[in-house]
Amino acid sequence: MSRRAQENLVALVVLGVFIVAIVMAFDYGQRARMVPLPIALIGVVLTLWQLVWQNIRPADELNIDLLEVLTRREGEAVARNVSSNFDEQSAHQKRQAAGRESVACGMVLLLLGLVWVIGLLPGVFLFMLGYFLLSDHYSLPRALSYSLGLVVALYLLFVQGLGIALYHGWLEEWIRNL
Amino acid sequence: MKKLGAGLALLAGLAAFGTVPAAAQNDFYKDKVINFVVHGSPAGGHTRHARMIAPYIQKHTGAREVRITNLQGGGGLKGANSLWREKTDGYTIALSSIPTLILAPLAGSAGAQFDATKFTYIARVTSEPRVLTVGGKSPLRTIDDVRKLGRAFVFPSQGTDEDFYTMAVLFDALGLPIKMVTGYEGNADTALAVIKGDGDGHITSWSQTVGAIASGDKRPFLIVGSERIPEAPDVPTVFEVTPREKHASLRAIINTVDLHRCLIGPPNMDAKAVAALRTLVMAAMNDPDLKAESLKSKMPLTPLDGAKVTEMVNEVAKASGSLSPILKAAVKTIQ
Amino acid sequence: MIDAIVAGLAALMTPQAMVFMFIGVIYGLVIGILPGLGGVVAMALLLPFTHGFEVAATLALLLGAHIATIWGSSVTGILFNVPGAAKSLTSCFDGYPMTKQGQATRALGASATGALLGGILGAIFLAVSIPLVRPIMLALGPSEYLMMALWGLTIIATFSEGSLMKGLIASVLGILIAFIGMDPVTATPRYTFDILYLMEGISFPVAMIGLFAVAEMMKLYVKGGSIVDRQMTEERSTVWQGVRDAFVHRWLIVRSSLLGVWIGVLPGVGATVGGLAAYAQAVQTSKTPERFGKGAVEGVIAPDATVGANEGGGLMPTLAFGIPGGEGMAILLVAFIGLGVVPGPDMLTKNLDLVFSMVWIIVIANIFVTIIGLGVAPYLARLPALHANLMVPAVLAVCFVGAYATRGQIEDVAMAVAFGILGYLMDKYHYSRANLVIGMVLAIMIERNLHLSLTLYGSDFLLERPVAAAMLAFIIVTTALPFVRRWWKRRKLAAAGGRA
């Protein structure tokens, strides 16, 4: 997907969120919708404006917008460089970056799943150990001692020190109810 | 800290063996683990109370552990929803705010998936008289001044809490108009509004307001309870200023507020467990050591037996027919 | 009064009080560094251990811990873009860019010194302005709070990250996110989709953990290496540079501290808004506002000074009216009552030495924090250079546990992940995360106070509240000022160019 297509997709999703917010606001009483409704309307106007604007500009100026042209704001150079570099990257690089992005997403979701099923501290421990080993950064003994060390530190801080009962996981609940 | 805790537990255990015959008589919970769920944040008042009484519940029941966890959310509704579906074996109990449980469904609030009358009531832990106060410079001296005001009484409030509902029922009983101003950020904010004169009066507990009353910034106006309080003997109760035929709905809301913090269990809890807990928890709360501790830390305990609590809850439920439309109408005015 | 000042200090000069304060400070630093936990939690957890000790020692423990969380929270904001608590949100805005430029030590030093000077100046202002507190508290109300929140909103323009339009869209999104949950003003559940978890709204610390910390770790994973590549950017700053920065910008600190005291005095404003307002003030009074958000040291100093000074101001509602000003004060109030002291206007006459004890605690605890902070800053500054393969899993682990610990709900961990992915996407497509958060913080305050103003004073409330009207005029002028200045500068440049 080109940068412009991605930008359009993002703007359309945001537009969708604002429209849903407007539709839902009509279910609320007059006072309850007094602030959200106009704010969401402003959001729609801004997003439409942004959508139109980003499609009539040349690709390398994708990150400068009308307001900036009007006010001639300085210091937008960094952002522009980033985006203009983007389309110059080779297809291979782009694929690689997209791949890493999916892995990053998958990684936090995996940690969430682990925590949900087997509880906070065991989930965190397994995740760290797995991460250290799969990234080939540490040998098994070091990976084990680092992850164990951090989990023990977390246990001491939160459970012993602060007296917070941490989540035990769905699995424990399930076994208890058997 | 941990060592100290363990030491205390050991002491408590020894005490349970030696000096407390009640524990020997009823060993339903002996060497068991009681899950004590607090429906509130770990930093809040509920938890402080729970932490204070838990060691004594352990001492009197002879339990191996009284494990405190917090379940907050939805202003207490989340905890109540969870307790509604909890196992009935008697090993899970909760400290909950009763006004929330009773008033939220009556006012038609979304999110309550339970019937408050069906919970098992073990004991009331604490309750503090609430007071309607007016500003020190306010022209309102007696209820007649409110009648002659010529406009609605302005009541600043955080939102639809039990004080909001109490005022709705009180002014319905008085037959006078009230203007609820919601959106304040806590007790300090409403107190300041009353002192400034932006609002006519607000409801707080006596301890929260005693400083401002002593300095003349506020004046106690009505006691939101059935009896006058010794700290302010000249201040009438809400029942003294309202017509008798309106007392049923007023009584219902005051009872609700009076119940404040109670120990409760899931519906249809094991009868043996209920009987054991009601006796042992009352014994724990009458423990002289706990009484001394409560006095020292200024966290008052006003225990009330579970049977009496259940009676009060049922009374409220009976009056709910007349209460519900008033509450719903009050909520309607702010939407 | 002099007697009270001396007596207040003397009460603290016991071994027990000093040891307690030191313990409180260390403890507060740790709590502050943990994401999601702030000063209120720190004090609440200490409360059970305060029975039976002397008054000064108890207050030293509680207040010391509360004070120390300020700098503790800023540390992680500066080093990892992970604010430890809501009130240190602003430390991310310029502190983190400084870290990336190899200026972490300087930023930490500036932050600690800013908080110290803010705390001390705040205490002095407080002592001087005790007679003014009551009239001012009585003069300001919802309409004025509304203007204060609007003022905080004006810094949105600073965080355009290349696109002002997208920045505005992000803040609108933030405002709408803040409306999720039970609206206390109208008892209406809004945008909750009948899910009980959403009824009490999105927890602000959880959203921050996601938007900044989780997103930053995802970014680091995608990028590889470390937050700061030491081969490319050498860490060459020292804490003394930061200390010097704070003194160079002394007037900024004076202004920020004054702001902090008064924001603390007003119940219903809060330190988070205070930090944002301080930042707005720093941007607006700067001759080079375009440097903000990209590593301007003033952006670190001003909010920390305000938050530092805020603590002293927060004591006032309790002392002047006997009503606790905020959550933190409510906990102190419990401790007071436990100690047999009835807070109220009496405190300003009979117990004035106790008041000054507290003022001294704020000063001394700040000095402890700064000494410790300046000492450990160079070591802390090395952390961002750790390799991603250690950093990513470790920071994610701490954040997940922290997100859970804020309210004890597993759904909060899922919410942190959702905000993490949102934050990553926003960063990638240049929708400012800072603006989203600013929208979230201020939305509720704006809505509440707008409703209150309308209900109390009617739709023409600005006519009834001249102070609010004046504040509005002030906001319009100060917001326009940087633009006018820039235009003026350009015109002069153009004129000079024309001559040459």
PDB file of C-alpha atoms in Angstrom, chain B residues 111-316:
ATOM      1  CA  GLY B 111     -25.335  -2.364  35.072  1.00  0.00           C
ATOM      2  CA  ALA B 112     -27.011  -3.894  38.148  1.00  0.00           C
ATOM      3  CA  GLN B 113     -27.509  -7.608  37.464  1.00  0.00           C
ATOM      4  CA  PHE B 114     -28.745  -8.625  40.914  1.00  0.00           C
ATOM      5  CA  ASP B 115     -31.615  -8.333  43.383  1.00  0.00           C
ATOM      6  CA  ALA B 116     -30.280  -6.611  46.482  1.00  0.00           C
ATOM      7  CA  THR B 117     -32.819  -8.226  48.822  1.00  0.00           C
ATOM      8  CA  LYS B 118     -31.573 -11.724  47.960  1.00  0.00           C
ATOM      9  CA  PHE B 119     -28.005 -11.285  49.175  1.00  0.00           C
ATOM     10  CA  THR B 120     -27.070 -12.861  52.495  1.00  0.00           C
ATOM     11  CA  TYR B 121     -26.544 -10.128  55.064  1.00  0.00           C
ATOM     12  CA  ILE B 122     -23.983 -11.088  57.699  1.00  0.00           C
ATOM     13  CA  ALA B 123     -23.528  -7.884  59.672  1.00  0.00           C
ATOM     14  CA  ARG B 124     -23.288  -4.153  59.381  1.00  0.00           C
ATOM     15  CA  VAL B 125     -19.748  -2.951  60.001  1.00  0.00           C
ATOM     16  CA  THR B 126     -20.101   0.780  60.193  1.00  0.00           C
ATOM     17  CA  SER B 127     -22.412   3.659  59.629  1.00  0.00           C
ATOM     18  CA  GLU B 128     -21.970   7.317  60.369  1.00  0.00           C
ATOM     19  CA  PRO B 129     -24.768   9.867  60.765  1.00  0.00           C
ATOM     20  CA  ARG B 130     -25.017  12.264  57.841  1.00  0.00           C
ATOM     21  CA  VAL B 131     -25.854  15.911  58.203  1.00  0.00           C
ATOM     22  CA  LEU B 132     -27.378  18.481  55.872  1.00  0.00           C
ATOM     23  CA  THR B 133     -25.330  21.638  56.349  1.00  0.00           C
ATOM     24  CA  VAL B 134     -25.861  25.162  55.037  1.00  0.00           C
ATOM     25  CA  GLY B 135     -23.367  27.994  54.563  1.00  0.00           C
ATOM     26  CA  GLY B 136     -22.386  30.086  57.575  1.00  0.00           C
ATOM     27  CA  LYS B 137     -23.758  33.230  55.911  1.00  0.00           C
ATOM     28  CA  SER B 138     -26.876  31.539  54.605  1.00  0.00           C
ATOM     29  CA  PRO B 139     -30.193  33.143  55.665  1.00  0.00           C
ATOM     30  CA  LEU B 140     -31.644  29.648  56.145  1.00  0.00           C
ATOM     31  CA  ARG B 141     -32.094  28.925  59.851  1.00  0.00           C
ATOM     32  CA  THR B 142     -35.114  26.640  59.984  1.00  0.00           C
ATOM     33  CA  ILE B 143     -37.094  24.653  57.494  1.00  0.00           C
ATOM     34  CA  ASP B 144     -39.626  27.487  57.375  1.00  0.00           C
ATOM     35  CA  ASP B 145     -36.974  29.701  55.815  1.00  0.00           C
ATOM     36  CA  VAL B 146     -36.682  27.155  53.019  1.00  0.00           C
ATOM     37  CA  ARG B 147     -40.458  27.293  52.541  1.00  0.00           C
ATOM     38  CA  LYS B 148     -40.291  31.093  52.288  1.00  0.00           C
ATOM     39  CA  LEU B 149     -37.314  31.037  49.931  1.00  0.00           C
ATOM     40  CA  GLY B 150     -39.452  31.704  46.862  1.00  0.00           C
ATOM     41  CA  ARG B 151     -37.150  29.603  44.697  1.00  0.00           C
ATOM     42  CA  ALA B 152     -35.825  26.065  44.558  1.00  0.00           C
ATOM     43  CA  PHE B 153     -33.269  24.954  47.160  1.00  0.00           C
ATOM     44  CA  VAL B 154     -29.923  24.614  45.344  1.00  0.00           C
ATOM     45  CA  PHE B 155     -28.136  21.358  46.146  1.00  0.00           C
ATOM     46  CA  PRO B 156     -24.583  20.973  44.799  1.00  0.00           C
ATOM     47  CA  SER B 157     -23.651  17.331  44.272  1.00  0.00           C
ATOM     48  CA  GLN B 158     -20.992  15.159  42.682  1.00  0.00           C
ATOM     49  CA  GLY B 159     -23.536  13.036  40.916  1.00  0.00           C
ATOM     50  CA  THR B 160     -26.265  10.553  41.682  1.00  0.00           C
ATOM     51  CA  ASP B 161     -24.949   9.242  44.993  1.00  0.00           C
ATOM     52  CA  GLU B 162     -27.035   8.342  48.045  1.00  0.00           C
ATOM     53  CA  ASP B 163     -27.041  11.960  49.228  1.00  0.00           C
ATOM     54  CA  PHE B 164     -28.528  13.025  45.903  1.00  0.00           C
ATOM     55  CA  TYR B 165     -31.324  10.477  46.300  1.00  0.00           C
ATOM     56  CA  THR B 166     -31.837  11.363  49.959  1.00  0.00           C
ATOM     57  CA  MET B 167     -32.379  15.005  49.036  1.00  0.00           C
ATOM     58  CA  ALA B 168     -34.812  14.018  46.289  1.00  0.00           C
ATOM     59  CA  VAL B 169     -36.916  12.012  48.746  1.00  0.00           C
ATOM     60  CA  LEU B 170     -36.642  14.628  51.503  1.00  0.00           C
ATOM     61  CA  PHE B 171     -37.835  17.481  49.294  1.00  0.00           C
ATOM     62  CA  ASP B 172     -40.579  15.302  47.862  1.00  0.00           C
ATOM     63  CA  ALA B 173     -41.711  14.718  51.440  1.00  0.00           C
ATOM     64  CA  LEU B 174     -41.508  18.446  52.182  1.00  0.00           C
ATOM     65  CA  GLY B 175     -43.370  19.218  48.976  1.00  0.00           C
ATOM     66  CA  LEU B 176     -40.773  21.866  48.097  1.00  0.00           C
ATOM     67  CA  PRO B 177     -38.821  22.384  44.869  1.00  0.00           C
ATOM     68  CA  ILE B 178     -35.139  21.448  44.748  1.00  0.00           C
ATOM     69  CA  LYS B 179     -32.525  22.192  42.096  1.00  0.00           C
ATOM     70  CA  MET B 180     -29.839  19.549  41.852  1.00  0.00           C
ATOM     71  CA  VAL B 181     -26.526  20.871  40.529  1.00  0.00           C
ATOM     72  CA  THR B 182     -24.362  17.911  39.587  1.00  0.00           C
ATOM     73  CA  GLY B 183     -20.780  17.922  38.364  1.00  0.00           C
ATOM     74  CA  TYR B 184     -18.804  18.944  41.438  1.00  0.00           C
ATOM     75  CA  GLU B 185     -15.497  17.269  42.105  1.00  0.00           C
ATOM     76  CA  GLY B 186     -15.911  15.710  45.521  1.00  0.00           C
ATOM     77  CA  ASN B 187     -16.797  16.881  48.992  1.00  0.00           C
ATOM     78  CA  ALA B 188     -14.339  19.796  49.092  1.00  0.00           C
ATOM     79  CA  ASP B 189     -15.852  21.253  45.971  1.00  0.00           C
ATOM     80  CA  THR B 190     -19.471  21.035  47.157  1.00  0.00           C
ATOM     81  CA  ALA B 191     -18.498  22.323  50.607  1.00  0.00           C
ATOM     82  CA  LEU B 192     -16.857  25.358  49.055  1.00  0.00           C
ATOM     83  CA  ALA B 193     -19.928  25.960  46.863  1.00  0.00           C
ATOM     84  CA  VAL B 194     -22.087  26.003  49.995  1.00  0.00           C
ATOM     85  CA  ILE B 195     -19.708  28.279  51.908  1.00  0.00           C
ATOM     86  CA  LYS B 196     -19.588  30.675  48.945  1.00  0.00           C
ATOM     87  CA  GLY B 197     -23.338  30.677  48.522  1.00  0.00           C
ATOM     88  CA  ASP B 198     -23.378  29.060  45.067  1.00  0.00           C
ATOM     89  CA  GLY B 199     -25.376  26.291  46.705  1.00  0.00           C
ATOM     90  CA  ASP B 200     -27.786  26.327  49.649  1.00  0.00           C
ATOM     91  CA  GLY B 201     -26.675  23.158  51.389  1.00  0.00           C
ATOM     92  CA  HIS B 202     -25.000  19.778  51.016  1.00  0.00           C
ATOM     93  CA  ILE B 203     -24.837  16.488  52.892  1.00  0.00           C
ATOM     94  CA  THR B 204     -21.664  15.114  54.479  1.00  0.00           C
ATOM     95  CA  SER B 205     -20.743  12.887  57.349  1.00  0.00           C
ATOM     96  CA  TRP B 206     -20.306  14.639  60.692  1.00  0.00           C
ATOM     97  CA  SER B 207     -16.539  14.062  60.845  1.00  0.00           C
ATOM     98  CA  GLN B 208     -16.016  15.568  57.389  1.00  0.00           C
ATOM     99  CA  THR B 209     -17.812  18.761  58.307  1.00  0.00           C
ATOM    100  CA  VAL B 210     -16.952  19.303  61.959  1.00  0.00           C
ATOM    101  CA  GLY B 211     -14.022  21.631  61.186  1.00  0.00           C
ATOM    102  CA  ALA B 212     -16.073  23.928  58.992  1.00  0.00           C
ATOM    103  CA  ILE B 213     -18.902  24.017  61.530  1.00  0.00           C
ATOM    104  CA  ALA B 214     -16.534  24.874  64.376  1.00  0.00           C
ATOM    105  CA  SER B 215     -15.192  27.826  62.395  1.00  0.00           C
ATOM    106  CA  GLY B 216     -18.651  29.109  61.494  1.00  0.00           C
ATOM    107  CA  ASP B 217     -18.219  28.518  57.758  1.00  0.00           C
ATOM    108  CA  LYS B 218     -21.117  26.088  57.807  1.00  0.00           C
ATOM    109  CA  ARG B 219     -24.121  25.420  60.029  1.00  0.00           C
ATOM    110  CA  PRO B 220     -25.739  22.067  60.653  1.00  0.00           C
ATOM    111  CA  PHE B 221     -29.310  22.226  59.352  1.00  0.00           C
ATOM    112  CA  LEU B 222     -30.895  18.783  59.509  1.00  0.00           C
ATOM    113  CA  ILE B 223     -29.768  15.380  60.750  1.00  0.00           C
ATOM    114  CA  VAL B 224     -30.260  12.830  57.990  1.00  0.00           C
ATOM    115  CA  GLY B 225     -31.195  10.051  60.404  1.00  0.00           C
ATOM    116  CA  SER B 226     -33.875   9.006  62.834  1.00  0.00           C
ATOM    117  CA  GLU B 227     -32.314  10.432  66.004  1.00  0.00           C
ATOM    118  CA  ARG B 228     -30.682  13.700  66.952  1.00  0.00           C
ATOM    119  CA  ILE B 229     -26.956  13.433  67.567  1.00  0.00           C
ATOM    120  CA  PRO B 230     -25.202  14.377  70.808  1.00  0.00           C
ATOM    121  CA  GLU B 231     -22.698  16.610  68.974  1.00  0.00           C
ATOM    122  CA  ALA B 232     -25.513  18.897  67.789  1.00  0.00           C
ATOM    123  CA  PRO B 233     -28.501  18.405  70.085  1.00  0.00           C
ATOM    124  CA  ASP B 234     -30.472  21.397  68.742  1.00  0.00           C
ATOM    125  CA  VAL B 235     -30.510  20.248  65.157  1.00  0.00           C
ATOM    126  CA  PRO B 236     -33.757  18.489  64.197  1.00  0.00           C
ATOM    127  CA  THR B 237     -33.912  15.260  62.229  1.00  0.00           C
ATOM    128  CA  VAL B 238     -35.527  15.015  58.825  1.00  0.00           C
ATOM    129  CA  PHE B 239     -38.476  13.201  60.412  1.00  0.00           C
ATOM    130  CA  GLU B 240     -39.285  16.138  62.684  1.00  0.00           C
ATOM    131  CA  VAL B 241     -39.822  18.522  59.781  1.00  0.00           C
ATOM    132  CA  THR B 242     -41.767  16.329  57.377  1.00  0.00           C
ATOM    133  CA  PRO B 243     -45.451  15.268  57.464  1.00  0.00           C
ATOM    134  CA  ARG B 244     -46.056  11.857  59.003  1.00  0.00           C
ATOM    135  CA  GLU B 245     -47.737  10.370  55.907  1.00  0.00           C
ATOM    136  CA  LYS B 246     -44.514  10.846  53.967  1.00  0.00           C
ATOM    137  CA  HIS B 247     -42.384   9.007  56.506  1.00  0.00           C
ATOM    138  CA  ALA B 248     -42.544   5.606  54.829  1.00  0.00           C
ATOM    139  CA  SER B 249     -40.478   6.585  51.788  1.00  0.00           C
ATOM    140  CA  LEU B 250     -38.212   8.770  53.919  1.00  0.00           C
ATOM    141  CA  ARG B 251     -37.702   5.908  56.369  1.00  0.00           C
ATOM    142  CA  ALA B 252     -36.784   3.636  53.472  1.00  0.00           C
ATOM    143  CA  ILE B 253     -34.064   5.924  52.160  1.00  0.00           C
ATOM    144  CA  ILE B 254     -32.694   6.698  55.641  1.00  0.00           C
ATOM    145  CA  ASN B 255     -32.561   2.980  56.442  1.00  0.00           C
ATOM    146  CA  THR B 256     -30.659   2.459  53.242  1.00  0.00           C
ATOM    147  CA  VAL B 257     -28.149   5.145  54.097  1.00  0.00           C
ATOM    148  CA  ASP B 258     -27.914   3.819  57.670  1.00  0.00           C
ATOM    149  CA  LEU B 259     -26.824   0.397  56.432  1.00  0.00           C
ATOM    150  CA  HIS B 260     -23.729   1.957  54.889  1.00  0.00           C
ATOM    151  CA  ARG B 261     -21.019  -0.728  54.937  1.00  0.00           C
ATOM    152  CA  CYS B 262     -22.080  -4.314  55.478  1.00  0.00           C
ATOM    153  CA  LEU B 263     -20.518  -7.731  55.269  1.00  0.00           C
ATOM    154  CA  ILE B 264     -22.566  -9.714  52.801  1.00  0.00           C
ATOM    155  CA  GLY B 265     -22.512 -13.083  51.076  1.00  0.00           C
ATOM    156  CA  PRO B 266     -23.987 -14.502  47.879  1.00  0.00           C
ATOM    157  CA  PRO B 267     -27.714 -15.398  47.799  1.00  0.00           C
ATOM    158  CA  ASN B 268     -28.702 -18.733  49.393  1.00  0.00           C
ATOM    159  CA  MET B 269     -25.442 -19.081  51.248  1.00  0.00           C
ATOM    160  CA  ASP B 270     -24.975 -22.316  53.220  1.00  0.00           C
ATOM    161  CA  ALA B 271     -27.198 -22.001  56.324  1.00  0.00           C
ATOM    162  CA  LYS B 272     -24.545 -23.343  58.695  1.00  0.00           C
ATOM    163  CA  ALA B 273     -22.036 -20.856  57.352  1.00  0.00           C
ATOM    164  CA  VAL B 274     -24.487 -17.975  57.755  1.00  0.00           C
ATOM    165  CA  ALA B 275     -25.278 -18.911  61.342  1.00  0.00           C
ATOM    166  CA  ALA B 276     -21.583 -19.308  62.191  1.00  0.00           C
ATOM    167  CA  LEU B 277     -20.543 -16.073  60.508  1.00  0.00           C
ATOM    168  CA  ARG B 278     -23.310 -13.959  62.018  1.00  0.00           C
ATOM    169  CA  THR B 279     -22.333 -15.018  65.533  1.00  0.00           C
ATOM    170  CA  LEU B 280     -18.583 -14.979  65.054  1.00  0.00           C
ATOM    171  CA  VAL B 281     -18.397 -11.686  63.159  1.00  0.00           C
ATOM    172  CA  MET B 282     -20.486  -9.961  65.811  1.00  0.00           C
ATOM    173  CA  ALA B 283     -18.175 -11.435  68.460  1.00  0.00           C
ATOM    174  CA  ALA B 284     -15.167 -10.220  66.492  1.00  0.00           C
ATOM    175  CA  MET B 285     -16.555  -6.713  66.220  1.00  0.00           C
ATOM    176  CA  ASN B 286     -17.268  -6.602  69.937  1.00  0.00           C
ATOM    177  CA  ASP B 287     -13.727  -7.728  70.723  1.00  0.00           C
ATOM    178  CA  PRO B 288     -12.320  -5.169  73.182  1.00  0.00           C
ATOM    179  CA  ASP B 289      -9.005  -5.036  71.305  1.00  0.00           C
ATOM    180  CA  LEU B 290     -10.756  -4.187  68.041  1.00  0.00           C
ATOM    181  CA  LYS B 291     -12.887  -1.611  69.817  1.00  0.00           C
ATOM    182  CA  ALA B 292      -9.761   0.008  71.196  1.00  0.00           C
ATOM    183  CA  GLU B 293      -8.128  -0.033  67.786  1.00  0.00           C
ATOM    184  CA  SER B 294     -11.181   1.468  66.109  1.00  0.00           C
ATOM    185  CA  LEU B 295     -11.309   4.212  68.711  1.00  0.00           C
ATOM    186  CA  LYS B 296      -7.620   4.959  68.319  1.00  0.00           C
ATOM    187  CA  SER B 297      -7.664   5.128  64.531  1.00  0.00           C
ATOM    188  CA  LYS B 298     -10.978   7.014  64.467  1.00  0.00           C
ATOM    189  CA  MET B 299     -12.586   4.440  62.237  1.00  0.00           C
ATOM    190  CA  PRO B 300     -15.853   3.911  64.072  1.00  0.00           C
ATOM    191  CA  LEU B 301     -17.549   0.526  64.113  1.00  0.00           C
ATOM    192  CA  THR B 302     -21.293   0.357  64.559  1.00  0.00           C
ATOM    193  CA  PRO B 303     -22.020  -3.347  64.271  1.00  0.00           C
ATOM    194  CA  LEU B 304     -25.552  -4.518  63.622  1.00  0.00           C
ATOM    195  CA  ASP B 305     -26.663  -8.126  63.544  1.00  0.00           C
ATOM    196  CA  GLY B 306     -27.324  -9.734  60.149  1.00  0.00           C
ATOM    197  CA  ALA B 307     -30.923 -10.621  60.967  1.00  0.00           C
ATOM    198  CA  LYS B 308     -31.697  -7.005  61.791  1.00  0.00           C
ATOM    199  CA  VAL B 309     -29.942  -5.867  58.610  1.00  0.00           C
ATOM    200  CA  THR B 310     -32.034  -8.274  56.525  1.00  0.00           C
ATOM    201  CA  GLU B 311     -35.167  -6.897  58.171  1.00  0.00           C
ATOM    202  CA  MET B 312     -34.158  -3.344  57.256  1.00  0.00           C
ATOM    203  CA  VAL B 313     -33.395  -4.323  53.675  1.00  0.00           C
ATOM    204  CA  ASN B 314     -36.811  -5.970  53.343  1.00  0.00           C
ATOM    205  CA  GLU B 315     -38.479  -2.885  54.736  1.00  0.00           C
ATOM    206  CA  VAL B 316     -36.721  -0.811  52.089  1.00  0.00           C
TER     207      VAL B 316
END
